[in-house]
Amino acid sequence: MIFLKTDEEIELLRESNLILGKALAEVAKAIKPGVTTAQLDKIAEEFIRDNGAIPSCKGYEGYPATLCTSVNEQVVHGIPSDKVFLKEGDIISVDTCVLKNGFHGDSAYTFPVGEVSEEVMKLLRTTKECLYKGIEQAVTGKRLGDIGATIQTNAEKAGYQVVREFIGHGIGRDMHEDPEVPNYGRRGNGVVLKSGMVIAIEPMVMSGRRNVIIENDGWTARAADRKPAAHYELSVAVRNGKADILSTFDYIQEVLGERFI
Ligand code: MF3
Ligand code: CO
């Protein structure tokens, strides 16, 4: 069942996403060679709690941390650890959810660590472009298949593949609501989008083959062929004419400056 949100509810969702966007920027400040993913997790958790919100990934189906930190060939749901040290040339997807006033924000960003190869930077640029092209389709009267097909086509024309096992989702009082928002599909298929739907669009793009395996920790999804993967996510309200992006990368952009892609 898809819950349409009122304008007031959408403003509450924007507030949760604003805290999230600022938390990701705090993490961005700390990302450099030598830092552990556990250190990043602590920064995010403290920032979110200091802003009167709850890091809602923590405890979700037993997930043990605030952030999902997925490095290089890890796609999503990497668990922060004091044994994972970032190094020059890595990429790291940082994904988290924030609960405030009863509504969840959800957003993710893949950061380069220091200098990253041009090949991998292209993967990051393409994945982000997939996200924004998908968002352009999140308007009244389009269908979910238009979002999925747009993301898939854009990734595949660059020579990449999209993950099938993990998808975007509706979001609101629950972190994961209907509808499912796949990063693949066929134009003109699927649920018709209505004003007031709020969805998290989150392309996961593989530089190699699309197959993923779950590591022994029961969470971390990584590329079976160990090729790098990227992941960007924004929560978006469907509107007439133009999608309303509730999350924000603006604070990340302030931190990264000219390194922002
Ligand atoms: N933020 C993730 C998503 O995009 C959820 C992570 S799963 C959790 O849906 F267990 F970490 F919460
Ligand atoms: Co999500």
PDB file of C-alpha atoms and ligand atoms in Angstrom:
ATOM      1  CA  MET A   1       0.000   0.000   0.000  1.00  0.00           C
ATOM      2  CA  ILE A   2       1.407   3.369  -1.037  1.00  0.00           C
ATOM      3  CA  PHE A   3       0.936   6.203   1.476  1.00  0.00           C
ATOM      4  CA  LEU A   4       0.629   9.638  -0.131  1.00  0.00           C
ATOM      5  CA  LYS A   5       2.150  12.352   2.049  1.00  0.00           C
ATOM      6  CA  THR A   6       0.578  15.706   2.867  1.00  0.00           C
ATOM      7  CA  ASP A   7       2.567  18.907   2.361  1.00  0.00           C
ATOM      8  CA  GLU A   8       3.135  19.066   6.139  1.00  0.00           C
ATOM      9  CA  GLU A   9       4.498  15.514   6.169  1.00  0.00           C
ATOM     10  CA  ILE A  10       6.763  16.320   3.243  1.00  0.00           C
ATOM     11  CA  GLU A  11       8.243  19.219   5.214  1.00  0.00           C
ATOM     12  CA  LEU A  12       8.974  16.836   8.118  1.00  0.00           C
ATOM     13  CA  LEU A  13      10.667  14.462   5.667  1.00  0.00           C
ATOM     14  CA  ARG A  14      12.712  17.406   4.387  1.00  0.00           C
ATOM     15  CA  GLU A  15      13.811  18.178   7.946  1.00  0.00           C
ATOM     16  CA  SER A  16      15.055  14.615   8.546  1.00  0.00           C
ATOM     17  CA  ASN A  17      16.851  14.680   5.205  1.00  0.00           C
ATOM     18  CA  LEU A  18      18.442  18.049   6.005  1.00  0.00           C
ATOM     19  CA  ILE A  19      20.060  16.631   9.155  1.00  0.00           C
ATOM     20  CA  LEU A  20      21.165  13.646   7.095  1.00  0.00           C
ATOM     21  CA  GLY A  21      22.731  15.844   4.410  1.00  0.00           C
ATOM     22  CA  LYS A  22      24.668  17.741   7.070  1.00  0.00           C
ATOM     23  CA  ALA A  23      25.756  14.480   8.731  1.00  0.00           C
ATOM     24  CA  LEU A  24      27.138  13.216   5.406  1.00  0.00           C
ATOM     25  CA  ALA A  25      29.072  16.483   5.091  1.00  0.00           C
ATOM     26  CA  GLU A  26      30.604  15.917   8.549  1.00  0.00           C
ATOM     27  CA  VAL A  27      31.649  12.464   7.353  1.00  0.00           C
ATOM     28  CA  ALA A  28      33.028  14.005   4.130  1.00  0.00           C
ATOM     29  CA  LYS A  29      35.334  16.247   6.200  1.00  0.00           C
ATOM     30  CA  ALA A  30      36.880  13.169   7.811  1.00  0.00           C
ATOM     31  CA  ILE A  31      37.310  10.986   4.721  1.00  0.00           C
ATOM     32  CA  LYS A  32      41.028  10.652   4.006  1.00  0.00           C
ATOM     33  CA  PRO A  33      43.648   7.926   3.818  1.00  0.00           C
ATOM     34  CA  GLY A  34      44.200   6.273   7.222  1.00  0.00           C
ATOM     35  CA  VAL A  35      40.755   6.896   8.715  1.00  0.00           C
ATOM     36  CA  THR A  36      38.702   3.846   9.736  1.00  0.00           C
ATOM     37  CA  THR A  37      35.081   3.346   8.778  1.00  0.00           C
ATOM     38  CA  ALA A  38      34.278   2.972  12.497  1.00  0.00           C
ATOM     39  CA  GLN A  39      35.565   6.527  13.050  1.00  0.00           C
ATOM     40  CA  LEU A  40      33.230   7.775  10.321  1.00  0.00           C
ATOM     41  CA  ASP A  41      30.336   5.947  11.948  1.00  0.00           C
ATOM     42  CA  LYS A  42      30.976   7.639  15.276  1.00  0.00           C
ATOM     43  CA  ILE A  43      31.049  11.103  13.662  1.00  0.00           C
ATOM     44  CA  ALA A  44      27.698  10.482  11.946  1.00  0.00           C
ATOM     45  CA  GLU A  45      25.973   9.004  14.995  1.00  0.00           C
ATOM     46  CA  GLU A  46      27.055  11.883  17.244  1.00  0.00           C
ATOM     47  CA  PHE A  47      26.006  14.513  14.717  1.00  0.00           C
ATOM     48  CA  ILE A  48      22.581  12.956  14.185  1.00  0.00           C
ATOM     49  CA  ARG A  49      21.891  12.563  17.923  1.00  0.00           C
ATOM     50  CA  ASP A  50      23.163  16.100  18.649  1.00  0.00           C
ATOM     51  CA  ASN A  51      20.504  17.308  16.217  1.00  0.00           C
ATOM     52  CA  GLY A  52      17.712  15.615  18.138  1.00  0.00           C
ATOM     53  CA  ALA A  53      17.318  12.779  15.637  1.00  0.00           C
ATOM     54  CA  ILE A  54      17.769   9.020  15.623  1.00  0.00           C
ATOM     55  CA  PRO A  55      20.170   7.139  13.349  1.00  0.00           C
ATOM     56  CA  SER A  56      17.521   4.701  12.178  1.00  0.00           C
ATOM     57  CA  CYS A  57      19.695   2.147  10.368  1.00  0.00           C
ATOM     58  CA  LYS A  58      21.092   1.202  13.783  1.00  0.00           C
ATOM     59  CA  GLY A  59      19.033  -1.722  15.024  1.00  0.00           C
ATOM     60  CA  TYR A  60      17.078  -2.020  11.760  1.00  0.00           C
ATOM     61  CA  GLU A  61      16.655  -5.779  11.302  1.00  0.00           C
ATOM     62  CA  GLY A  62      19.653  -6.136  13.603  1.00  0.00           C
ATOM     63  CA  TYR A  63      21.972  -3.855  11.602  1.00  0.00           C
ATOM     64  CA  PRO A  64      24.738  -2.861  14.054  1.00  0.00           C
ATOM     65  CA  ALA A  65      25.767   0.672  13.005  1.00  0.00           C
ATOM     66  CA  THR A  66      24.636   4.171  11.994  1.00  0.00           C
ATOM     67  CA  LEU A  67      26.287   4.118   8.583  1.00  0.00           C
ATOM     68  CA  CYS A  68      26.610   1.620   5.806  1.00  0.00           C
ATOM     69  CA  THR A  69      30.197   2.113   4.574  1.00  0.00           C
ATOM     70  CA  SER A  70      30.847   0.175   1.379  1.00  0.00           C
ATOM     71  CA  VAL A  71      34.391   0.364   0.016  1.00  0.00           C
ATOM     72  CA  ASN A  72      35.442  -0.287  -3.610  1.00  0.00           C
ATOM     73  CA  GLU A  73      33.856  -3.599  -4.710  1.00  0.00           C
ATOM     74  CA  GLN A  74      31.401  -3.459  -1.805  1.00  0.00           C
ATOM     75  CA  VAL A  75      28.072  -2.252  -3.188  1.00  0.00           C
ATOM     76  CA  VAL A  76      25.875  -1.574  -0.138  1.00  0.00           C
ATOM     77  CA  HIS A  77      25.490  -2.433   3.568  1.00  0.00           C
ATOM     78  CA  GLY A  78      29.200  -2.567   4.423  1.00  0.00           C
ATOM     79  CA  ILE A  79      29.503  -2.546   8.216  1.00  0.00           C
ATOM     80  CA  PRO A  80      31.803   0.102   9.730  1.00  0.00           C
ATOM     81  CA  SER A  81      34.849  -1.434  11.387  1.00  0.00           C
ATOM     82  CA  ASP A  82      37.975  -0.342  13.236  1.00  0.00           C
ATOM     83  CA  LYS A  83      39.869  -2.734  10.968  1.00  0.00           C
ATOM     84  CA  VAL A  84      38.894  -1.072   7.683  1.00  0.00           C
ATOM     85  CA  PHE A  85      41.338   1.777   6.971  1.00  0.00           C
ATOM     86  CA  LEU A  86      40.671   3.937   3.932  1.00  0.00           C
ATOM     87  CA  LYS A  87      43.538   4.332   1.512  1.00  0.00           C
ATOM     88  CA  GLU A  88      44.376   6.662  -1.361  1.00  0.00           C
ATOM     89  CA  GLY A  89      42.451   5.690  -4.500  1.00  0.00           C
ATOM     90  CA  ASP A  90      39.565   3.963  -2.684  1.00  0.00           C
ATOM     91  CA  ILE A  91      35.926   4.899  -3.135  1.00  0.00           C
ATOM     92  CA  ILE A  92      33.452   4.650  -0.255  1.00  0.00           C
ATOM     93  CA  SER A  93      29.663   4.713  -0.364  1.00  0.00           C
ATOM     94  CA  VAL A  94      28.271   6.216   2.836  1.00  0.00           C
ATOM     95  CA  ASP A  95      24.563   5.489   3.292  1.00  0.00           C
ATOM     96  CA  THR A  96      22.372   6.260   6.277  1.00  0.00           C
ATOM     97  CA  CYS A  97      18.858   6.956   7.503  1.00  0.00           C
ATOM     98  CA  VAL A  98      17.732   9.615   9.978  1.00  0.00           C
ATOM     99  CA  LEU A  99      14.455   9.548  11.939  1.00  0.00           C
ATOM    100  CA  LYS A 100      12.949  12.739  13.315  1.00  0.00           C
ATOM    101  CA  ASN A 101       9.327  13.688  14.087  1.00  0.00           C
ATOM    102  CA  GLY A 102       8.259  10.201  13.003  1.00  0.00           C
ATOM    103  CA  PHE A 103       9.682  10.416   9.464  1.00  0.00           C
ATOM    104  CA  HIS A 104      12.793   8.856   7.943  1.00  0.00           C
ATOM    105  CA  GLY A 105      15.301  10.528   5.657  1.00  0.00           C
ATOM    106  CA  ASP A 106      17.478   8.299   3.450  1.00  0.00           C
ATOM    107  CA  SER A 107      20.474   9.322   1.357  1.00  0.00           C
ATOM    108  CA  ALA A 108      23.838   7.989   0.234  1.00  0.00           C
ATOM    109  CA  TYR A 109      26.953   9.406  -1.428  1.00  0.00           C
ATOM    110  CA  THR A 110      30.024   7.716  -2.881  1.00  0.00           C
ATOM    111  CA  PHE A 111      33.210   9.628  -2.063  1.00  0.00           C
ATOM    112  CA  PRO A 112      36.642   9.308  -3.631  1.00  0.00           C
ATOM    113  CA  VAL A 113      39.488   8.947  -1.111  1.00  0.00           C
ATOM    114  CA  GLY A 114      42.323  11.236  -2.227  1.00  0.00           C
ATOM    115  CA  GLU A 115      43.190  10.827  -5.906  1.00  0.00           C
ATOM    116  CA  VAL A 116      41.127   8.185  -7.687  1.00  0.00           C
ATOM    117  CA  SER A 117      41.782   6.783 -11.170  1.00  0.00           C
ATOM    118  CA  GLU A 118      40.004   8.471 -14.068  1.00  0.00           C
ATOM    119  CA  GLU A 119      38.326   5.128 -14.824  1.00  0.00           C
ATOM    120  CA  VAL A 120      36.728   4.970 -11.376  1.00  0.00           C
ATOM    121  CA  MET A 121      35.824   8.677 -11.428  1.00  0.00           C
ATOM    122  CA  LYS A 122      33.840   7.941 -14.588  1.00  0.00           C
ATOM    123  CA  LEU A 123      31.898   5.279 -12.670  1.00  0.00           C
ATOM    124  CA  LEU A 124      31.078   7.829  -9.956  1.00  0.00           C
ATOM    125  CA  ARG A 125      30.004  10.501 -12.458  1.00  0.00           C
ATOM    126  CA  THR A 126      27.844   8.058 -14.397  1.00  0.00           C
ATOM    127  CA  THR A 127      26.129   6.722 -11.269  1.00  0.00           C
ATOM    128  CA  LYS A 128      25.325  10.216 -10.045  1.00  0.00           C
ATOM    129  CA  GLU A 129      24.025  11.107 -13.500  1.00  0.00           C
ATOM    130  CA  CYS A 130      21.816   7.980 -13.377  1.00  0.00           C
ATOM    131  CA  LEU A 131      20.352   9.242 -10.103  1.00  0.00           C
ATOM    132  CA  TYR A 132      19.517  12.695 -11.454  1.00  0.00           C
ATOM    133  CA  LYS A 133      18.126  11.330 -14.720  1.00  0.00           C
ATOM    134  CA  GLY A 134      15.960   8.950 -12.694  1.00  0.00           C
ATOM    135  CA  ILE A 135      14.765  11.830 -10.522  1.00  0.00           C
ATOM    136  CA  GLU A 136      13.676  13.786 -13.625  1.00  0.00           C
ATOM    137  CA  GLN A 137      11.183  10.983 -14.232  1.00  0.00           C
ATOM    138  CA  ALA A 138       9.686  11.246 -10.719  1.00  0.00           C
ATOM    139  CA  VAL A 139       6.775  13.438 -11.756  1.00  0.00           C
ATOM    140  CA  THR A 140       3.019  12.988 -11.771  1.00  0.00           C
ATOM    141  CA  GLY A 141       1.779  10.823 -14.605  1.00  0.00           C
ATOM    142  CA  LYS A 142       5.060   8.986 -15.300  1.00  0.00           C
ATOM    143  CA  ARG A 143       5.487   5.384 -14.162  1.00  0.00           C
ATOM    144  CA  LEU A 144       8.003   3.573 -11.988  1.00  0.00           C
ATOM    145  CA  GLY A 145       9.270   1.782 -15.100  1.00  0.00           C
ATOM    146  CA  ASP A 146      10.241   5.159 -16.563  1.00  0.00           C
ATOM    147  CA  ILE A 147      12.556   5.753 -13.598  1.00  0.00           C
ATOM    148  CA  GLY A 148      14.081   2.257 -13.754  1.00  0.00           C
ATOM    149  CA  ALA A 149      14.498   2.233 -17.527  1.00  0.00           C
ATOM    150  CA  THR A 150      16.145   5.661 -17.518  1.00  0.00           C
ATOM    151  CA  ILE A 151      18.668   4.616 -14.857  1.00  0.00           C
ATOM    152  CA  GLN A 152      19.390   1.273 -16.521  1.00  0.00           C
ATOM    153  CA  THR A 153      19.820   2.743 -20.017  1.00  0.00           C
ATOM    154  CA  ASN A 154      22.128   5.473 -18.782  1.00  0.00           C
ATOM    155  CA  ALA A 155      24.325   2.987 -16.892  1.00  0.00           C
ATOM    156  CA  GLU A 156      24.446   0.434 -19.699  1.00  0.00           C
ATOM    157  CA  LYS A 157      25.313   2.952 -22.407  1.00  0.00           C
ATOM    158  CA  ALA A 158      28.429   3.769 -20.370  1.00  0.00           C
ATOM    159  CA  GLY A 159      29.309   0.043 -20.304  1.00  0.00           C
ATOM    160  CA  TYR A 160      28.125  -0.616 -16.746  1.00  0.00           C
ATOM    161  CA  GLN A 161      25.442  -2.824 -15.193  1.00  0.00           C
ATOM    162  CA  VAL A 162      22.817  -2.142 -12.529  1.00  0.00           C
ATOM    163  CA  VAL A 163      22.205  -4.317  -9.491  1.00  0.00           C
ATOM    164  CA  ARG A 164      18.930  -6.278  -9.393  1.00  0.00           C
ATOM    165  CA  GLU A 165      18.985  -7.588  -5.813  1.00  0.00           C
ATOM    166  CA  PHE A 166      18.741  -4.166  -4.151  1.00  0.00           C
ATOM    167  CA  ILE A 167      16.346  -1.410  -5.135  1.00  0.00           C
ATOM    168  CA  GLY A 168      14.972   1.956  -4.094  1.00  0.00           C
ATOM    169  CA  HIS A 169      11.750   2.242  -2.114  1.00  0.00           C
ATOM    170  CA  GLY A 170       8.951   4.379  -0.786  1.00  0.00           C
ATOM    171  CA  ILE A 171       9.823   6.149   2.468  1.00  0.00           C
ATOM    172  CA  GLY A 172       7.934   7.910   5.241  1.00  0.00           C
ATOM    173  CA  ARG A 173       6.936   6.675   8.691  1.00  0.00           C
ATOM    174  CA  ASP A 174       8.717   3.463   7.694  1.00  0.00           C
ATOM    175  CA  MET A 175      12.193   3.367   6.210  1.00  0.00           C
ATOM    176  CA  HIS A 176      11.036   0.965   3.531  1.00  0.00           C
ATOM    177  CA  GLU A 177       7.514   1.504   2.209  1.00  0.00           C
ATOM    178  CA  ASP A 178       5.807   0.681  -1.051  1.00  0.00           C
ATOM    179  CA  PRO A 179       6.419   1.079  -3.887  1.00  0.00           C
ATOM    180  CA  GLU A 180       9.605  -0.767  -4.816  1.00  0.00           C
ATOM    181  CA  VAL A 181      11.792   1.415  -7.039  1.00  0.00           C
ATOM    182  CA  PRO A 182      14.069  -0.788  -9.168  1.00  0.00           C
ATOM    183  CA  ASN A 183      17.014   0.627 -11.084  1.00  0.00           C
ATOM    184  CA  TYR A 184      15.934  -1.295 -14.156  1.00  0.00           C
ATOM    185  CA  GLY A 185      12.688  -1.744 -16.026  1.00  0.00           C
ATOM    186  CA  ARG A 186      10.690  -0.827 -19.056  1.00  0.00           C
ATOM    187  CA  ARG A 187       9.398   2.566 -20.002  1.00  0.00           C
ATOM    188  CA  GLY A 188       5.610   2.852 -19.660  1.00  0.00           C
ATOM    189  CA  ASN A 189       5.417  -0.053 -17.179  1.00  0.00           C
ATOM    190  CA  GLY A 190       4.590  -0.148 -13.495  1.00  0.00           C
ATOM    191  CA  VAL A 191       2.757   1.998 -10.990  1.00  0.00           C
ATOM    192  CA  VAL A 192       1.643   5.464 -12.143  1.00  0.00           C
ATOM    193  CA  LEU A 193       3.300   8.178 -10.039  1.00  0.00           C
ATOM    194  CA  LYS A 194       1.037  10.500  -8.054  1.00  0.00           C
ATOM    195  CA  SER A 195       1.781  13.811  -6.363  1.00  0.00           C
ATOM    196  CA  GLY A 196       2.566  13.147  -2.679  1.00  0.00           C
ATOM    197  CA  MET A 197       4.425   9.867  -3.240  1.00  0.00           C
ATOM    198  CA  VAL A 198       7.851   9.965  -1.608  1.00  0.00           C
ATOM    199  CA  ILE A 199      10.528   7.590  -2.870  1.00  0.00           C
ATOM    200  CA  ALA A 200      14.212   6.966  -2.258  1.00  0.00           C
ATOM    201  CA  ILE A 201      15.927   6.555  -5.619  1.00  0.00           C
ATOM    202  CA  GLU A 202      19.265   4.780  -5.255  1.00  0.00           C
ATOM    203  CA  PRO A 203      21.117   3.506  -8.313  1.00  0.00           C
ATOM    204  CA  MET A 204      23.809   0.936  -7.555  1.00  0.00           C
ATOM    205  CA  VAL A 205      26.065   0.674 -10.583  1.00  0.00           C
ATOM    206  CA  MET A 206      28.670  -2.004 -11.209  1.00  0.00           C
ATOM    207  CA  SER A 207      31.788  -1.408 -13.285  1.00  0.00           C
ATOM    208  CA  GLY A 208      31.995  -5.166 -13.902  1.00  0.00           C
ATOM    209  CA  ARG A 209      29.288  -7.805 -13.923  1.00  0.00           C
ATOM    210  CA  ARG A 210      26.083  -7.140 -12.014  1.00  0.00           C
ATOM    211  CA  ASN A 211      26.224 -10.199  -9.755  1.00  0.00           C
ATOM    212  CA  VAL A 212      26.598  -9.573  -6.035  1.00  0.00           C
ATOM    213  CA  ILE A 213      27.332 -11.876  -3.131  1.00  0.00           C
ATOM    214  CA  ILE A 214      26.711 -11.343   0.575  1.00  0.00           C
ATOM    215  CA  GLU A 215      29.807 -11.609   2.730  1.00  0.00           C
ATOM    216  CA  ASN A 216      29.993 -13.765   5.867  1.00  0.00           C
ATOM    217  CA  ASP A 217      28.914 -10.884   8.122  1.00  0.00           C
ATOM    218  CA  GLY A 218      25.423 -11.404   6.660  1.00  0.00           C
ATOM    219  CA  TRP A 219      25.161  -7.781   5.429  1.00  0.00           C
ATOM    220  CA  THR A 220      27.925  -6.607   3.128  1.00  0.00           C
ATOM    221  CA  ALA A 221      26.948  -6.945  -0.527  1.00  0.00           C
ATOM    222  CA  ARG A 222      29.959  -6.969  -2.839  1.00  0.00           C
ATOM    223  CA  ALA A 223      30.608  -7.439  -6.543  1.00  0.00           C
ATOM    224  CA  ALA A 224      31.160 -11.138  -7.187  1.00  0.00           C
ATOM    225  CA  ASP A 225      33.953 -10.189  -9.622  1.00  0.00           C
ATOM    226  CA  ARG A 226      35.415  -7.660  -7.125  1.00  0.00           C
ATOM    227  CA  LYS A 227      35.177  -4.753  -9.570  1.00  0.00           C
ATOM    228  CA  PRO A 228      34.318  -1.308  -8.107  1.00  0.00           C
ATOM    229  CA  ALA A 229      30.685  -0.304  -7.594  1.00  0.00           C
ATOM    230  CA  ALA A 230      29.063   3.061  -6.854  1.00  0.00           C
ATOM    231  CA  HIS A 231      25.868   4.137  -5.091  1.00  0.00           C
ATOM    232  CA  TYR A 232      24.088   7.488  -4.755  1.00  0.00           C
ATOM    233  CA  GLU A 233      20.704   8.022  -3.124  1.00  0.00           C
ATOM    234  CA  LEU A 234      18.275  10.890  -2.629  1.00  0.00           C
ATOM    235  CA  SER A 235      14.738  10.929  -1.186  1.00  0.00           C
ATOM    236  CA  VAL A 236      12.333  12.639  -3.566  1.00  0.00           C
ATOM    237  CA  ALA A 237       8.691  13.766  -3.442  1.00  0.00           C
ATOM    238  CA  VAL A 238       6.752  13.241  -6.667  1.00  0.00           C
ATOM    239  CA  ARG A 239       5.182  16.487  -7.882  1.00  0.00           C
ATOM    240  CA  ASN A 240       3.404  17.888 -10.908  1.00  0.00           C
ATOM    241  CA  GLY A 241       6.013  19.025 -13.396  1.00  0.00           C
ATOM    242  CA  LYS A 242       9.151  18.727 -11.261  1.00  0.00           C
ATOM    243  CA  ALA A 243      10.365  16.235  -8.669  1.00  0.00           C
ATOM    244  CA  ASP A 244      11.019  17.791  -5.256  1.00  0.00           C
ATOM    245  CA  ILE A 245      14.371  16.531  -3.924  1.00  0.00           C
ATOM    246  CA  LEU A 246      14.081  16.307  -0.105  1.00  0.00           C
ATOM    247  CA  SER A 247      17.640  15.172   0.649  1.00  0.00           C
ATOM    248  CA  THR A 248      20.591  17.384  -0.180  1.00  0.00           C
ATOM    249  CA  PHE A 249      24.193  17.069  -1.359  1.00  0.00           C
ATOM    250  CA  ASP A 250      24.695  20.849  -0.904  1.00  0.00           C
ATOM    251  CA  TYR A 251      26.625  20.484   2.361  1.00  0.00           C
ATOM    252  CA  ILE A 252      28.821  17.774   0.857  1.00  0.00           C
ATOM    253  CA  GLN A 253      29.505  20.138  -2.038  1.00  0.00           C
ATOM    254  CA  GLU A 254      30.627  22.850   0.418  1.00  0.00           C
ATOM    255  CA  VAL A 255      33.106  20.420   1.965  1.00  0.00           C
ATOM    256  CA  LEU A 256      34.442  18.958  -1.285  1.00  0.00           C
ATOM    257  CA  GLY A 257      34.661  22.282  -3.155  1.00  0.00           C
ATOM    258  CA  GLU A 258      36.127  21.769  -6.609  1.00  0.00           C
ATOM    259  CA  ARG A 259      36.463  18.048  -5.921  1.00  0.00           C
ATOM    260  CA  PHE A 260      32.658  17.823  -6.006  1.00  0.00           C
ATOM    261  CA  ILE A 261      31.568  16.095  -9.205  1.00  0.00           C
TER     262      ILE A 261
HETATM  263  N1  MF3 B   1      19.800   3.294   3.786  1.00  0.00           N
HETATM  264  C1  MF3 B   1      19.547   1.976   3.289  1.00  0.00           C
HETATM  265  C2  MF3 B   1      18.555   2.036   2.165  1.00  0.00           C
HETATM  266  O1  MF3 B   1      18.838   2.722   1.259  1.00  0.00           O
HETATM  267  C3  MF3 B   1      19.109   1.063   4.341  1.00  0.00           C
HETATM  268  C4  MF3 B   1      20.240   0.355   4.881  1.00  0.00           C
HETATM  269  S1  MF3 B   1      19.767  -1.132   5.533  1.00  0.00           S
HETATM  270  C5  MF3 B   1      20.123  -0.946   7.156  1.00  0.00           C
HETATM  271  O2  MF3 B   1      17.519   1.479   2.147  1.00  0.00           O
HETATM  272  F1  MF3 B   1      19.959  -2.060   7.710  1.00  0.00           F
HETATM  273  F2  MF3 B   1      21.333  -0.500   7.251  1.00  0.00           F
HETATM  274  F3  MF3 B   1      19.324  -0.054   7.661  1.00  0.00           F
HETATM  275 CO    CO B   2      17.271   3.586   0.661  1.00  0.00          CO
END
